């Protein structure tokens, strides 16, 4: 038996089966291949079991909110791209929605259809990449991620044709879109959407009943329905815990009331990593349904209403929110009569979904903590802002 | 790379060289052979900071396929990597970690500053928390502009780096003469990074307004 002095001062000794052992503290990150960016977890381990976990973030804090408070309303549109850098289109949309509420701008119908198409394509990009990274965290290095990125490239091509940029699209404007899509774009989009289910079939066949994935994810990182609701979790993670809540259905913002689609959610008995993975797989199918209806229903017309580029809204406060692929993304603006917002606040789904990480990881193995983090689907640009 | 590159720099006349090549003999300098081998197998570090990291990953996937240039072996540990792609915004909280990781990499090592943020702070330069260029602390070999740069641009920057590697002289290059280059790790004091830059690799540009006043008075 070693004396207590031989052990580093911060380690506490615990008695187990008559043996004195010490807890192991591991600092995972910020440079760690599986932490999805510059995120750090300070983990206390008893053997391999997590007994305490402290998330540390702020390594990518880029002063998004303060920068936005020092420029015109339209000026911070490109910065919203860089919040959740997988989903620039939905970030744009949430911000445009908030500002449109503030100055009461009407959006033309064609622009609304194109917004829905862009947002659902973004959802496909996000979920397909997330599943790739998630399986990557499980240890299947390569194949699923490469398949996912192959499909992602096809959708990014569409974004590039429409907006000129692959990732940072900066495509939305207050009152519509920056420009109309080029000729033939809708046909190409239809082609991509029609072929996507073929890939999804292959992907599901490969992953959904894979024995290793089942045994690694089932019963791991359970999130109860009550905790999910009280912690303010949104998005696929909330639906995997058995709550039927989707802002597309609740708010019916834009023209989502025109489309037939279902919201996949579980019965809420388990809420483990596998549920979260499956909810996303099913959501992609529903996105394709919306996309098909939107591509059929879109008509001709202008894509940008009469919105001034610089405006001075009357003093007011607004909150605009959309169902981003990761959850409820909201922008809260306070106007004080100047061309700049007095307060600009982002409600990031990634950060709020991350708050239950500790509850889900306690008692799990350290290797599972990695995949629990993967199943939350965080992007550090949004967590730290 | 063909044998032409390997034979480069040798004082052989063309007849002798072609005769030797016909006999299956390649005569080369150690430098050329060494640089040819290293340039064709640059192992990058799996190191993503922000948005640019996604494009870096995309450059490794099927469509762009960085392995055509011998760099598909992304290593998660700095001790096995040759190339650090600083992909994204370096904040003041993250800068000490970036320098520490650089210090852990063995020689020879190279750095690509990917994206506007890593070069100069980019769109977030006005912020209080963003480092205005990683070249203030570690030497950067290739600057890759863009926000984010396209995967093709990542491949092009790799080609530029390979060109640079090809011209390295083993006898005089700091990578081989100085041992493992390690730079002081800055400390975040709550207000700013201390020291504010590493004078070995970066000096603040001279202020054009600070000219001596002799001419004006004369």
Coordinates of C-alpha atoms in Angstrom, one line a residue:
Chain A
X1 CA 0.0 0.0 0.0
X2 CA 1.5 3.3 -1.1
X3 CA 1.4 6.2 1.3
X4 CA -0.8 9.2 0.5
X5 CA 2.3 11.4 -0.1
X6 CA 3.3 9.3 -3.1
X7 CA 0.2 10.4 -4.9
X8 CA -0.3 13.7 -6.5
X9 CA -2.0 16.1 -4.1
X10 CA -5.1 16.7 -6.0
X11 CA -6.0 13.0 -6.4
X12 CA -8.4 11.7 -3.9
X13 CA -8.1 8.2 -2.6
X14 CA -11.1 5.9 -2.7
X15 CA -11.6 2.6 -0.9
X16 CA -12.7 -0.2 -3.1
X17 CA -12.7 -3.9 -2.2
X18 CA -10.3 -3.1 0.6
X19 CA -7.8 -1.5 -1.8
X20 CA -7.0 2.2 -1.9
X21 CA -7.1 3.5 -5.4
X22 CA -7.0 7.0 -6.8
X23 CA -9.2 8.6 -9.4
X24 CA -7.6 9.4 -12.7
X25 CA -8.1 12.8 -14.1
X26 CA -7.9 13.0 -17.9
X27 CA -8.1 16.3 -19.8
X28 CA -9.6 15.3 -23.2
X29 CA -9.0 18.2 -25.7
X30 CA -8.9 20.8 -26.9
X31 CA -6.7 19.0 -29.5
X32 CA -8.4 15.6 -29.6
X33 CA -9.5 13.9 -32.8
X34 CA -12.9 13.1 -31.5
X35 CA -14.1 16.2 -29.7
X36 CA -15.6 17.8 -32.8
X37 CA -13.5 20.9 -32.8
X38 CA -11.7 22.6 -29.9
X39 CA -13.8 21.3 -27.0
X40 CA -12.3 20.0 -23.8
X41 CA -13.7 17.5 -21.3
X42 CA -12.1 17.2 -17.9
X43 CA -13.0 13.7 -17.0
X44 CA -12.5 11.9 -13.7
X45 CA -12.2 8.2 -14.1
X46 CA -12.5 5.3 -11.7
X47 CA -10.8 2.6 -13.8
X48 CA -12.6 3.2 -17.1
X49 CA -15.8 4.5 -15.6
X50 CA -16.6 8.2 -15.7
X51 CA -17.3 9.5 -12.3
X52 CA -17.2 13.2 -13.1
X53 CA -17.1 15.3 -16.2
X54 CA -16.6 19.0 -16.6
X55 CA -17.0 20.5 -20.1
X56 CA -14.7 23.4 -20.9
X57 CA -15.3 25.6 -23.8
X58 CA -14.4 29.0 -25.1
X59 CA -11.6 28.0 -27.3
X60 CA -13.4 29.3 -30.3
X61 CA -15.0 32.4 -28.9
X62 CA -15.0 34.9 -31.7
X63 CA -17.1 37.7 -30.3
X64 CA -19.9 37.1 -32.7
X65 CA -22.5 39.0 -30.7
X66 CA -20.4 42.0 -29.9
X67 CA -19.2 42.3 -33.5
X68 CA -22.8 42.2 -34.6
X69 CA -23.8 45.0 -32.2
X70 CA -21.3 47.2 -33.9
X71 CA -22.4 46.9 -37.5
X72 CA -25.6 47.4 -39.4
X73 CA -28.3 44.7 -39.4
X74 CA -27.4 43.4 -42.8
X75 CA -23.7 43.5 -42.0
X76 CA -23.9 40.6 -39.6
X77 CA -25.5 38.2 -42.1
X78 CA -22.2 36.8 -43.3
X79 CA -21.1 36.3 -39.7
X80 CA -24.2 34.1 -39.1
X81 CA -22.8 31.7 -41.7
X82 CA -19.8 31.0 -39.4
X83 CA -21.9 30.1 -36.4
X84 CA -22.8 26.6 -37.2
X85 CA -20.5 26.2 -40.2
X86 CA -22.3 23.1 -41.5
X87 CA -25.6 24.9 -41.9
X88 CA -25.1 28.4 -43.1
X89 CA -28.5 28.5 -44.8
X90 CA -30.5 27.8 -41.7
X91 CA -28.4 30.3 -39.7
X92 CA -29.2 32.9 -42.3
X93 CA -32.8 32.1 -42.2
X94 CA -33.2 32.4 -38.4
X95 CA -31.5 35.8 -38.5
X96 CA -33.5 37.0 -41.5
X97 CA -36.7 35.9 -39.8
X98 CA -35.9 37.9 -36.7
X99 CA -35.0 41.0 -38.7
X100 CA -38.1 40.6 -40.9
X101 CA -40.2 40.6 -37.8
X102 CA -38.5 43.7 -36.6
X103 CA -39.2 45.8 -39.7
X104 CA -42.2 43.9 -41.1
X105 CA -41.0 42.9 -44.5
X106 CA -43.0 40.6 -46.7
X107 CA -41.2 37.7 -48.4
X108 CA -42.2 36.8 -52.0
X109 CA -43.6 33.3 -52.4
X110 CA -40.8 32.0 -54.7
X111 CA -38.2 33.1 -52.1
X112 CA -40.1 31.2 -49.4
X113 CA -40.1 28.1 -51.5
X114 CA -36.4 28.4 -52.2
X115 CA -35.7 29.0 -48.5
X116 CA -37.5 25.8 -47.6
X117 CA -35.5 23.9 -50.3
X118 CA -32.2 25.4 -49.1
X119 CA -33.0 24.6 -45.5
X120 CA -34.0 21.0 -46.1
X121 CA -30.9 20.4 -48.3
X122 CA -28.9 21.8 -45.4
X123 CA -30.6 19.4 -43.1
X124 CA -29.5 16.5 -45.3
X125 CA -25.9 17.8 -45.3
X126 CA -25.9 18.2 -41.6
X127 CA -27.4 14.8 -40.7
X128 CA -25.4 12.9 -43.3
X129 CA -22.1 14.4 -42.1
X130 CA -23.1 14.0 -38.5
X131 CA -23.8 10.3 -38.9
X132 CA -20.4 9.9 -40.7
X133 CA -18.6 11.6 -37.8
X134 CA -20.6 9.7 -35.3
X135 CA -19.6 6.3 -36.8
X136 CA -16.1 7.7 -37.1
X137 CA -16.1 8.2 -33.3
X138 CA -17.2 4.6 -32.9
X139 CA -14.0 3.5 -34.6
X140 CA -15.1 2.8 -38.1
X141 CA -12.5 5.1 -39.6
X142 CA -13.2 6.1 -43.1
X143 CA -16.0 4.3 -45.0
X144 CA -19.2 5.9 -43.6
X145 CA -17.7 9.3 -43.5
X146 CA -16.4 9.1 -47.0
X147 CA -19.8 8.0 -48.2
X148 CA -21.4 10.9 -46.4
X149 CA -19.0 13.4 -47.8
X150 CA -19.6 12.0 -51.3
X151 CA -23.2 12.9 -51.0
X152 CA -22.5 16.2 -49.2
X153 CA -20.4 17.3 -52.2
X154 CA -23.4 16.9 -54.5
X155 CA -25.6 19.2 -52.4
X156 CA -22.7 21.7 -51.9
X157 CA -22.5 21.9 -55.7
X158 CA -26.1 23.0 -55.7
X159 CA -25.3 25.6 -53.0
X160 CA -22.4 26.8 -55.0
X161 CA -24.4 27.2 -58.2
X162 CA -27.0 29.2 -56.4
X163 CA -24.9 31.4 -54.0
X164 CA -21.4 31.2 -55.3
X165 CA -19.9 29.6 -52.1
X166 CA -19.8 26.0 -50.9
X167 CA -20.0 26.4 -47.2
X168 CA -20.5 30.1 -46.3
X169 CA -23.4 30.8 -48.6
X170 CA -24.6 34.2 -47.3
X171 CA -27.6 33.7 -49.5
X172 CA -30.5 35.1 -47.6
X173 CA -31.5 38.7 -47.4
X174 CA -34.1 40.5 -45.4
X175 CA -37.2 40.1 -47.6
X176 CA -36.0 37.2 -49.7
X177 CA -32.8 35.9 -51.3
X178 CA -29.8 37.6 -52.8
X179 CA -30.4 36.3 -56.3
X180 CA -32.6 33.8 -58.1
X181 CA -31.2 30.3 -58.7
X182 CA -29.6 29.9 -62.1
X183 CA -31.3 28.3 -65.0
X184 CA -31.7 24.6 -64.8
X185 CA -30.9 24.6 -61.1
X186 CA -34.3 23.2 -60.0
X187 CA -33.8 20.3 -62.4
X188 CA -30.4 19.5 -61.0
X189 CA -31.8 19.8 -57.5
X190 CA -34.6 17.4 -58.4
X191 CA -32.0 15.0 -59.7
X192 CA -30.0 15.1 -56.5
X193 CA -33.1 14.7 -54.4
X194 CA -34.4 11.8 -56.4
X195 CA -31.1 10.0 -56.1
X196 CA -30.6 10.6 -52.4
X197 CA -33.0 7.8 -51.2
X198 CA -30.8 5.3 -53.1
X199 CA -27.9 6.4 -51.0
X200 CA -30.0 6.4 -47.8
X201 CA -31.0 2.8 -48.5
X202 CA -27.4 1.8 -48.8
X203 CA -26.4 3.7 -45.8
X204 CA -29.2 2.3 -43.6
X205 CA -28.4 -1.2 -44.8
X206 CA -24.8 -0.6 -43.9
X207 CA -25.3 0.9 -40.5
X208 CA -28.8 0.6 -38.9
X209 CA -28.6 -3.1 -38.0
X210 CA -24.8 -3.4 -37.8
X211 CA -24.0 -5.5 -34.8
X212 CA -21.1 -3.4 -33.6
X213 CA -23.1 -0.2 -33.8
X214 CA -26.0 -1.8 -31.9
X215 CA -23.8 -3.0 -29.1
X216 CA -21.9 0.2 -28.9
X217 CA -24.9 2.6 -28.9
X218 CA -27.9 0.9 -27.4
X219 CA -28.3 1.7 -23.8
X220 CA -25.5 4.2 -23.9
X221 CA -26.0 7.8 -22.9
X222 CA -29.6 7.6 -22.0
X223 CA -31.5 10.9 -21.7
X224 CA -34.8 10.8 -19.9
X225 CA -37.8 12.7 -21.2
X226 CA -38.1 14.8 -18.1
X227 CA -34.5 15.9 -18.0
X228 CA -34.6 16.7 -21.8
X229 CA -37.6 18.9 -21.3
X230 CA -36.3 20.7 -18.2
X231 CA -32.9 21.3 -19.7
X232 CA -34.4 22.9 -22.7
X233 CA -33.0 20.4 -25.2
X234 CA -34.4 20.8 -28.7
X235 CA -34.1 19.2 -32.1
X236 CA -33.5 15.6 -32.9
X237 CA -32.1 15.0 -29.4
X238 CA -35.3 16.0 -27.8
X239 CA -37.4 13.9 -30.2
X240 CA -35.1 10.9 -29.5
X241 CA -36.1 11.3 -25.9
X242 CA -39.7 11.0 -26.8
X243 CA -41.1 14.5 -27.2
X244 CA -43.0 15.4 -30.3
X245 CA -41.7 18.9 -30.7
X246 CA -40.6 20.4 -34.0
X247 CA -40.7 24.2 -34.6
X248 CA -41.6 23.6 -38.2
X249 CA -44.9 22.1 -36.9
X250 CA -45.3 24.4 -33.9
X251 CA -44.6 27.8 -35.4
X252 CA -45.4 26.9 -39.0
X253 CA -43.0 29.7 -40.0
X254 CA -42.6 30.6 -43.6
X255 CA -44.7 28.1 -45.7
X256 CA -44.2 24.9 -43.7
X257 CA -47.9 24.5 -43.3
X258 CA -48.2 23.7 -47.0
X259 CA -46.2 20.5 -46.8
X260 CA -47.1 17.0 -45.7
X261 CA -44.4 15.6 -43.5
X262 CA -44.1 13.6 -40.3
X263 CA -41.9 14.3 -37.3
X264 CA -40.0 11.2 -36.2
X265 CA -39.8 10.7 -32.5
X266 CA -39.4 7.7 -30.1
X267 CA -41.7 6.5 -27.3
X268 CA -39.2 8.0 -24.8
X269 CA -38.4 4.8 -22.9
X270 CA -34.7 4.8 -23.7
X271 CA -33.4 7.9 -25.4
X272 CA -30.0 6.5 -26.0
X273 CA -27.3 7.2 -28.7
X274 CA -29.0 4.7 -31.0
X275 CA -32.3 6.6 -30.8
X276 CA -30.6 9.8 -31.6
X277 CA -28.8 8.3 -34.5
X278 CA -32.1 6.7 -35.9
X279 CA -34.1 9.9 -35.5
X280 CA -31.7 11.7 -37.7
X281 CA -31.8 8.9 -40.3
X282 CA -35.6 9.1 -40.4
X283 CA -35.6 12.8 -40.5
X284 CA -33.6 12.7 -43.7
X285 CA -36.4 10.7 -45.3
X286 CA -38.9 13.4 -44.3
X287 CA -36.7 16.2 -45.6
X288 CA -36.7 14.4 -48.9
X289 CA -40.5 14.4 -48.8
X290 CA -40.6 18.1 -48.1
X291 CA -38.0 18.8 -50.9
X292 CA -40.1 16.9 -53.5
X293 CA -43.2 18.8 -52.6
X294 CA -41.4 22.1 -52.6
X295 CA -39.7 21.4 -55.9
X296 CA -43.1 20.6 -57.4
X297 CA -44.9 23.5 -55.9
X298 CA -42.4 26.3 -56.7
X299 CA -43.6 29.0 -59.1
X300 CA -42.1 32.0 -60.9
X301 CA -41.8 35.4 -59.5
X302 CA -39.4 37.7 -57.7
X303 CA -37.1 36.5 -55.0
X304 CA -36.4 39.8 -53.2
X305 CA -39.1 42.1 -51.8
X306 CA -38.7 45.8 -51.3
X307 CA -36.4 45.9 -48.4
X308 CA -34.0 48.7 -47.7
X309 CA -30.4 47.7 -47.2
X310 CA -29.9 50.0 -44.2
X311 CA -32.8 50.7 -41.9
X312 CA -33.5 52.2 -38.6
X313 CA -36.2 50.1 -36.9
X314 CA -38.3 51.6 -34.2
X315 CA -37.3 50.6 -30.6
X316 CA -38.6 47.0 -30.2
X317 CA -37.5 43.5 -29.3
X318 CA -38.1 40.4 -31.4
X319 CA -37.2 36.8 -31.3
X320 CA -37.0 34.8 -34.5
X321 CA -36.5 31.1 -34.5
X322 CA -36.2 28.2 -36.9
X323 CA -35.8 24.4 -36.6
X324 CA -32.1 24.2 -37.5
X325 CA -30.8 20.7 -38.0
X326 CA -29.4 20.7 -34.5
X327 CA -32.4 22.2 -32.7
X328 CA -34.0 25.5 -32.1
X329 CA -31.9 28.3 -33.4
X330 CA -33.1 31.7 -32.3
X331 CA -32.0 35.3 -32.7
X332 CA -33.1 37.8 -30.2
X333 CA -32.7 41.4 -31.3
X334 CA -33.3 44.7 -29.4
X335 CA -33.6 47.7 -31.6
X336 CA -33.0 51.2 -30.2
X337 CA -33.8 53.4 -33.2
X338 CA -30.2 53.3 -34.6
X339 CA -29.0 51.3 -37.6
X340 CA -27.3 48.9 -35.3
X341 CA -28.9 46.5 -32.9
X342 CA -28.7 47.4 -29.3
X343 CA -28.5 43.8 -28.3
X344 CA -28.0 40.8 -30.5
X345 CA -28.2 37.4 -28.9
X346 CA -28.0 34.0 -30.4
X347 CA -29.8 31.0 -28.8
X348 CA -27.5 28.2 -30.0
X349 CA -28.9 24.7 -30.0
X350 CA -25.5 23.2 -29.7
X351 CA -24.6 24.9 -26.5
X352 CA -27.9 24.1 -24.8
X353 CA -27.9 20.5 -25.9
X354 CA -24.4 20.2 -24.5
X355 CA -25.5 21.1 -21.0
X356 CA -26.8 17.5 -20.4
X357 CA -23.5 15.9 -21.4
X358 CA -22.4 15.4 -17.8
X359 CA -25.7 13.7 -16.9
X360 CA -25.5 11.4 -19.8
X361 CA -21.9 10.4 -19.3
X362 CA -21.8 9.7 -15.6
X363 CA -21.4 6.0 -15.0
X364 CA -20.5 5.3 -18.6
X365 CA -17.2 4.1 -19.9
X366 CA -14.7 6.7 -21.1
X367 CA -14.9 5.4 -24.7
X368 CA -18.6 5.9 -24.6
X369 CA -18.3 9.5 -23.5
X370 CA -16.8 10.1 -26.8
X371 CA -19.7 8.7 -28.8
X372 CA -22.2 10.4 -26.4
X373 CA -20.6 13.7 -27.3
X374 CA -20.8 12.7 -31.0
X375 CA -24.5 11.9 -30.7
X376 CA -25.3 15.4 -29.3
X377 CA -24.0 16.9 -32.6
X378 CA -22.2 20.0 -31.5
X379 CA -20.4 22.5 -33.6
X380 CA -18.0 24.7 -31.7
X381 CA -18.6 27.8 -33.8
X382 CA -22.0 27.8 -32.4
X383 CA -21.2 26.7 -28.8
X384 CA -18.6 29.4 -28.2
X385 CA -19.8 31.9 -30.8
Chain B
X1 CA 8.1 12.6 -60.0
X2 CA 10.3 11.3 -62.8
X3 CA 14.0 10.6 -62.8
X4 CA 14.6 14.0 -64.3
X5 CA 13.9 15.6 -61.0
X6 CA 16.0 13.2 -59.2
X7 CA 19.0 13.8 -61.5
X8 CA 18.6 17.6 -61.1
X9 CA 21.6 19.5 -59.9
X10 CA 24.2 17.0 -60.9
X11 CA 27.2 18.0 -62.9
X12 CA 26.8 15.2 -65.5
X13 CA 26.8 15.8 -69.2
X14 CA 23.7 14.7 -71.0
X15 CA 25.4 11.8 -72.8
X16 CA 26.7 10.2 -69.6
X17 CA 23.4 10.7 -67.9
X18 CA 21.3 9.1 -70.6
X19 CA 23.8 6.3 -70.9
X20 CA 23.5 5.6 -67.2
X21 CA 19.7 5.8 -67.3
X22 CA 19.6 3.3 -70.1
X23 CA 21.6 1.0 -67.9
X24 CA 19.1 1.5 -65.1
X25 CA 21.3 3.7 -62.9
X26 CA 20.1 6.9 -61.4
X27 CA 22.8 9.3 -60.2
X28 CA 21.5 11.8 -57.7
X29 CA 22.3 14.1 -54.9
X30 CA 21.3 13.1 -51.4
X31 CA 19.3 16.3 -51.2
X32 CA 17.2 15.6 -54.3
X33 CA 16.5 12.1 -53.3
X34 CA 15.7 13.0 -49.7
X35 CA 13.5 15.9 -50.6
X36 CA 11.7 13.9 -53.3
X37 CA 10.8 11.2 -50.7
X38 CA 9.8 13.7 -48.0
X39 CA 7.8 15.9 -50.4
X40 CA 5.8 12.8 -51.5
X41 CA 4.8 11.7 -48.0
X42 CA 3.9 14.8 -46.0
X43 CA 1.8 13.6 -43.0
X44 CA -0.6 16.3 -41.8
X45 CA -1.8 16.6 -38.2
X46 CA -5.5 15.9 -37.6
X47 CA -6.0 19.3 -36.2
X48 CA -9.2 21.3 -36.8
X49 CA -9.9 24.7 -35.2
X50 CA -12.9 26.1 -36.9
X51 CA -14.8 26.2 -40.2
X52 CA -11.8 25.6 -42.4
X53 CA -11.3 22.2 -40.7
X54 CA -14.4 20.9 -42.6
X55 CA -12.9 21.9 -45.9
X56 CA -9.6 20.3 -44.8
X57 CA -11.5 17.1 -44.2
X58 CA -13.3 17.5 -47.5
X59 CA -10.0 17.6 -49.2
X60 CA -9.2 14.2 -47.8
X61 CA -12.4 12.6 -49.0
X62 CA -13.2 10.9 -52.3
X63 CA -13.8 13.8 -54.6
X64 CA -10.6 15.8 -53.9
X65 CA -8.5 12.9 -52.5
X66 CA -5.4 14.4 -51.0
X67 CA -3.8 11.0 -51.1
X68 CA -3.0 11.6 -54.8
X69 CA -0.2 13.9 -53.4
X70 CA 0.9 11.5 -50.7
X71 CA -0.7 13.3 -47.7
X72 CA -3.6 11.1 -46.8
X73 CA -2.1 9.9 -43.6
X74 CA -3.6 12.3 -41.1
X75 CA -2.0 11.6 -37.7
X76 CA -3.8 12.5 -34.5
X77 CA -0.6 12.9 -32.5
X78 CA 1.8 15.7 -33.2
X79 CA 4.7 13.3 -32.6
X80 CA 4.0 11.5 -35.9
X81 CA 3.1 14.5 -38.0
X82 CA 5.2 16.6 -40.4
X83 CA 2.7 19.2 -41.4
X84 CA 0.4 21.3 -39.3
X85 CA -2.5 22.8 -41.1
X86 CA -3.7 25.6 -38.8
X87 CA -7.3 25.5 -40.1
X88 CA -9.4 28.2 -38.6
X89 CA -9.6 31.0 -36.1
X90 CA -6.9 31.0 -33.5
X91 CA -8.3 32.6 -30.3
X92 CA -6.2 33.8 -27.5
X93 CA -7.3 30.9 -25.4
X94 CA -6.3 28.4 -28.1
X95 CA -2.9 30.0 -29.2
X96 CA -0.8 28.5 -26.3
X97 CA -2.1 25.0 -27.2
X98 CA -1.3 25.6 -30.9
X99 CA 2.3 26.6 -30.1
X100 CA 2.6 23.7 -27.6
X101 CA 1.5 21.2 -30.3
X102 CA 3.9 22.8 -32.8
X103 CA 6.7 22.3 -30.2
X104 CA 5.9 18.6 -29.9
X105 CA 6.2 17.9 -33.6
X106 CA 9.6 16.4 -34.7
X107 CA 11.7 18.0 -37.4
X108 CA 11.4 18.5 -40.3
X109 CA 8.1 20.2 -39.8
X110 CA 6.0 22.7 -41.9
X111 CA 3.0 24.9 -41.2
X112 CA 0.2 25.9 -43.6
X113 CA -1.9 28.8 -42.3
X114 CA -5.3 27.9 -43.8
X115 CA -7.9 30.6 -44.1
X116 CA -8.2 34.3 -43.5
X117 CA -8.4 33.8 -39.7
X118 CA -5.2 31.9 -39.4
X119 CA -3.4 34.4 -41.6
X120 CA -4.5 37.6 -40.1
X121 CA -7.6 37.2 -37.9
X122 CA -9.9 37.5 -40.9
X123 CA -13.4 38.7 -40.4
X124 CA -13.0 38.4 -36.7
X125 CA -10.0 40.6 -36.5
X126 CA -11.7 43.4 -34.7
X127 CA -12.7 41.1 -31.9
X128 CA -11.0 41.2 -28.5
X129 CA -10.3 37.5 -28.4
X130 CA -8.9 36.6 -31.8
X131 CA -5.2 36.3 -32.6
X132 CA -4.2 38.4 -35.6
X133 CA -2.3 35.7 -37.4
X134 CA -0.6 32.5 -36.2
X135 CA 2.6 33.7 -37.8
X136 CA 3.2 35.8 -34.7
X137 CA 4.2 32.7 -32.8
X138 CA 5.3 30.0 -35.2
X139 CA 6.9 30.2 -38.7
X140 CA 4.4 29.7 -41.5
X141 CA 5.5 28.1 -44.8
X142 CA 2.4 28.5 -46.9
X143 CA -0.4 31.1 -46.5
X144 CA -3.7 29.8 -47.9
X145 CA -6.2 32.6 -48.2
X146 CA -10.0 32.1 -48.4
X147 CA -12.9 32.0 -46.0
X148 CA -12.9 29.0 -46.1
X149 CA -10.5 28.0 -48.9
X150 CA -11.9 25.4 -51.3
X151 CA -10.5 21.9 -51.0
X152 CA -8.7 22.4 -54.4
X153 CA -6.9 25.3 -52.8
X154 CA -5.8 23.0 -50.0
X155 CA -4.3 20.7 -52.6
X156 CA -2.6 23.7 -54.3
X157 CA -1.1 24.8 -51.1
X158 CA 0.2 21.3 -50.6
X159 CA 1.8 21.5 -54.0
X160 CA 3.5 24.8 -53.1
X161 CA 4.8 23.2 -50.0
X162 CA 6.2 20.3 -52.0
X163 CA 7.9 22.8 -54.2
X164 CA 9.4 24.4 -51.2
X165 CA 10.5 21.1 -49.8
X166 CA 12.2 20.3 -53.1
X167 CA 14.5 23.3 -52.8
X168 CA 15.5 22.6 -49.2
X169 CA 19.2 22.2 -48.5
X170 CA 20.0 19.6 -45.9
X171 CA 23.2 21.3 -44.9
X172 CA 21.9 24.8 -44.2
X173 CA 18.1 24.4 -43.6
X174 CA 17.1 25.2 -40.0
X175 CA 15.0 22.1 -39.9
X176 CA 18.2 20.0 -40.0
X177 CA 20.7 22.2 -38.4
X178 CA 19.0 23.6 -35.3
X179 CA 17.5 20.5 -33.8
X180 CA 13.8 20.5 -32.9
X181 CA 12.6 24.1 -33.1
X182 CA 10.7 25.0 -30.0
X183 CA 9.3 28.4 -29.3
X184 CA 8.1 29.9 -26.1
X185 CA 4.5 29.1 -25.3
X186 CA 2.5 32.3 -24.8
X187 CA 0.5 32.7 -21.6
X188 CA -3.0 34.0 -21.5
X189 CA -3.0 36.6 -18.7
X190 CA -6.7 37.4 -18.9
X191 CA -6.1 40.6 -20.9
X192 CA -3.8 39.6 -23.6
X193 CA -1.2 37.0 -24.6
X194 CA 2.2 37.3 -23.0
X195 CA 4.5 37.7 -24.9
X196 CA 2.5 39.4 -27.6
X197 CA 4.6 37.9 -30.4
X198 CA 7.6 35.7 -30.9
X199 CA 10.4 38.0 -32.1
X200 CA 12.3 35.1 -33.6
X201 CA 9.6 34.6 -36.3
X202 CA 7.7 37.9 -36.5
X203 CA 8.4 41.6 -35.9
X204 CA 5.7 44.3 -36.0
X205 CA 5.9 46.2 -39.3
X206 CA 7.6 49.5 -39.2
X207 CA 5.2 52.4 -38.9
X208 CA 5.5 54.6 -42.1
X209 CA 4.7 57.7 -40.0
X210 CA 7.8 57.1 -37.9
X211 CA 10.2 58.4 -40.5
X212 CA 13.1 60.4 -39.4
X213 CA 12.4 64.1 -39.7
X214 CA 15.7 65.1 -41.3
X215 CA 14.4 65.7 -44.8
X216 CA 11.4 67.6 -43.6
X217 CA 13.5 70.1 -41.6
X218 CA 16.2 70.4 -44.3

